[in-house]
PDB file of C-alpha atoms in Angstrom:
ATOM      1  CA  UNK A 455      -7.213  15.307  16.352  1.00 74.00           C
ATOM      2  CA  UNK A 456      -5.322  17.658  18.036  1.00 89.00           C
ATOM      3  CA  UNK A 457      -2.620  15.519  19.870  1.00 87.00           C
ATOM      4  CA  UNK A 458      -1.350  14.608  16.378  1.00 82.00           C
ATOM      5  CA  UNK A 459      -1.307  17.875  15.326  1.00 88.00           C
ATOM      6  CA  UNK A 460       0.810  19.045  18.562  1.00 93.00           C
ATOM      7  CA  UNK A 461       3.000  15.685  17.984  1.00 91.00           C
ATOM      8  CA  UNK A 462       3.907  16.914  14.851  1.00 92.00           C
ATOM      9  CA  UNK A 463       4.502  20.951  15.487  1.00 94.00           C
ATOM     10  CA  UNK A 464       6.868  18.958  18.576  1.00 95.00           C
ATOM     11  CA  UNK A 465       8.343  17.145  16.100  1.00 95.00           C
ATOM     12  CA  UNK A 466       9.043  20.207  13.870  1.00 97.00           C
ATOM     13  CA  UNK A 467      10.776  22.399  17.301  1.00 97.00           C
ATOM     14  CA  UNK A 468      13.633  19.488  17.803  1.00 97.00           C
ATOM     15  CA  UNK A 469      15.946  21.009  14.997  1.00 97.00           C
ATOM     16  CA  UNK A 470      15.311  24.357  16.394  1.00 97.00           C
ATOM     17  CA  UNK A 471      15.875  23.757  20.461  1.00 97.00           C
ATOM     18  CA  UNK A 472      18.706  21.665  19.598  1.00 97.00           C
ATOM     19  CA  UNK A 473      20.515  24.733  18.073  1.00 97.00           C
ATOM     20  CA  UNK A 474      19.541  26.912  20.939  1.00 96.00           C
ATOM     21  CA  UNK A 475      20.784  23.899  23.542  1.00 96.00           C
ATOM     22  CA  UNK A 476      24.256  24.169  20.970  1.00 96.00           C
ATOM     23  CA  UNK A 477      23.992  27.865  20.957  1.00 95.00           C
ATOM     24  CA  UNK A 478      24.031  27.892  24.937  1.00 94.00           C
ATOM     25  CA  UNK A 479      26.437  25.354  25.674  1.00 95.00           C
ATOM     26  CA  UNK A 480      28.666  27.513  23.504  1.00 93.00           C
ATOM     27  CA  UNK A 481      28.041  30.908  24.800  1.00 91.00           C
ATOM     28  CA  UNK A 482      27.480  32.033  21.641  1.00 87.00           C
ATOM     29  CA  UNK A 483      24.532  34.457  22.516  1.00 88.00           C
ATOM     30  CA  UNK A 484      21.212  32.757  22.502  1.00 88.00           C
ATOM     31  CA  UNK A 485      19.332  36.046  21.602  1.00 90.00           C
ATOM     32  CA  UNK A 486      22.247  37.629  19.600  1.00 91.00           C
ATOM     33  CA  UNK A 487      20.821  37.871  15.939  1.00 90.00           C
ATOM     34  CA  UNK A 488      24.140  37.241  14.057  1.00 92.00           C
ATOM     35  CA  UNK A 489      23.676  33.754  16.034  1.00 93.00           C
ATOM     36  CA  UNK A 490      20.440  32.764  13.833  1.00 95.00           C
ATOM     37  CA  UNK A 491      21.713  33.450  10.286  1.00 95.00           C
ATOM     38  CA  UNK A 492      18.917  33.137   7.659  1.00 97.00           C
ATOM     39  CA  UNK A 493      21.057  30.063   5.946  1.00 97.00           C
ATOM     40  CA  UNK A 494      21.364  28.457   9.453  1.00 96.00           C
ATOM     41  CA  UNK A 495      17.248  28.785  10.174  1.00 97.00           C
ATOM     42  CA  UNK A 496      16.413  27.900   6.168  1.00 98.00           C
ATOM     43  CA  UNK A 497      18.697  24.616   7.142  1.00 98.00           C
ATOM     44  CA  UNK A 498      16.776  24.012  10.334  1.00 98.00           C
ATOM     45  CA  UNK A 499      13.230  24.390   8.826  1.00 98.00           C
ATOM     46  CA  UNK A 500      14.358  21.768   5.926  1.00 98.00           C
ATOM     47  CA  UNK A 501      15.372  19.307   8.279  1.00 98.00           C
ATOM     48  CA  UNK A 502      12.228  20.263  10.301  1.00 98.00           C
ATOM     49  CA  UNK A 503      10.081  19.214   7.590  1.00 97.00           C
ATOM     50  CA  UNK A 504      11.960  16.278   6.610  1.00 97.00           C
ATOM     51  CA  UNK A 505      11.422  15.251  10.428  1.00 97.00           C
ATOM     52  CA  UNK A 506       7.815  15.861  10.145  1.00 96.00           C
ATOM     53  CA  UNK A 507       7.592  13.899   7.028  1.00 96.00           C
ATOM     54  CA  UNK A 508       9.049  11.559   8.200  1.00 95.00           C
ATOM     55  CA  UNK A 509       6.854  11.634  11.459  1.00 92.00           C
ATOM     56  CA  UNK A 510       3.543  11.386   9.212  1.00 92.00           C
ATOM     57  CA  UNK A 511       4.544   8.709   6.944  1.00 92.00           C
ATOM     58  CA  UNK A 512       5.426   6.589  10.891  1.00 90.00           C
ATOM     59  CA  UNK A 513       2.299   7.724  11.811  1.00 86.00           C
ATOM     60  CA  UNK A 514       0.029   5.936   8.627  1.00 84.00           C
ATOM     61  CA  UNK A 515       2.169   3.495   8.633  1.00 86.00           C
ATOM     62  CA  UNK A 516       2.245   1.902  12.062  1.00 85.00           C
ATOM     63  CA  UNK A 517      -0.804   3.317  13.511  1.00 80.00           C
ATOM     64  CA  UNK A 518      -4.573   1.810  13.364  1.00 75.00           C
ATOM     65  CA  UNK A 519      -5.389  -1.899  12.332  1.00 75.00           C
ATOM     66  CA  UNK A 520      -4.130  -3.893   9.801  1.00 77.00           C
ATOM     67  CA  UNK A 521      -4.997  -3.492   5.970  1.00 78.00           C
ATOM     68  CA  UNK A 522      -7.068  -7.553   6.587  1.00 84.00           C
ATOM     69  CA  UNK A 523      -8.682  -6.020   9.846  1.00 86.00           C
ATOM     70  CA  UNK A 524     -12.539  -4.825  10.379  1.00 89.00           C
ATOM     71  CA  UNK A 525     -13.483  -2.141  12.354  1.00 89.00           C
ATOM     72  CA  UNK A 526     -16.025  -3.029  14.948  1.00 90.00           C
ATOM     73  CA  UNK A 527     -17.787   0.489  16.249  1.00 94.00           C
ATOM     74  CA  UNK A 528     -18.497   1.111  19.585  1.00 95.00           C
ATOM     75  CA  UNK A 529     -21.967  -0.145  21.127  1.00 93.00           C
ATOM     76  CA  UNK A 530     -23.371  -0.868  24.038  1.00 96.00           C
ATOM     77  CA  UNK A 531     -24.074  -4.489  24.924  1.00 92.00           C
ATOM     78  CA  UNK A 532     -26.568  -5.201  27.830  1.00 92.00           C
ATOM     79  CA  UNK A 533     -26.482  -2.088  29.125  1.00 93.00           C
ATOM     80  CA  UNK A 534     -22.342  -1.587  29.134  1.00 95.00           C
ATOM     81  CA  UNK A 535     -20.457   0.283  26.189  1.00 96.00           C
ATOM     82  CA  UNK A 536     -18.391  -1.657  24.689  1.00 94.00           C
ATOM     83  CA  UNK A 537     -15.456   0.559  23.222  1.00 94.00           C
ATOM     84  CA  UNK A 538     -14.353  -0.541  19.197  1.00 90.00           C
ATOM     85  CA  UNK A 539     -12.112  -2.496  18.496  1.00 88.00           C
ATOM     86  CA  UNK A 540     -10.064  -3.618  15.461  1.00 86.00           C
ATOM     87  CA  UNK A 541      -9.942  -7.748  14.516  1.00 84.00           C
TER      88      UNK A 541
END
C-alpha cells in the first residue's frame, strides 16, 4: 500500500523539481523567495494534482486483471505455496 502512495506523492514533486532544475539552469536564485511567487507555486500544485489524477485514473485503469478475470487466492498445493493468480 505504501509504494502507491509514494508513486503518487513522486508523481506530485515533478512540477515542483522541474521549476527548481529551470530556476538553476537560470541562475535565478534557487532559495531567493521572490523566485517562488505564490501564483507560480498555486500553478505548480494545479498541475501537480492534475498529474496525480491523472496518475490514479492509469493506475485503476491498467493495473490488476481484467473485468472477465477470477481471482484465484494464494494456497499451498502439496506442500508448496502457490502465489494467486488472475485467469
Amino acid at each position: 500500500m505504501i509504494r502507491p502512495v509514494l508513486t503518487e506523492f513522486g508523481i506530485f514533486l515533478i512540477p515542483f523539481a522541474v521549476y527548481a532544475l529551470f530556476l538553476a539552469a537560470t541562475r535565478s536564485g534557487l532559495f531567493a523567495r521572490s523566485s517562488w511567487p505564490v501564483t507560480i507555486v498555486a500553478r505548480l500544485a494545479l498541475v501537480a494534482l492534475a498529474l496525480v489524477i491523472a496518475g490514479l485514473i492509469g493506475l485503476a485503469h491498467f493495473s490488476g486483471g481484467g473485468p472477465e478475470s477470477t481471482y484465484i487466492p494464494a494456497h499451498i498445493d502439496n506442500g508448496k505455496f502457490v502465489p494467486g493468480t488472475e485467469k
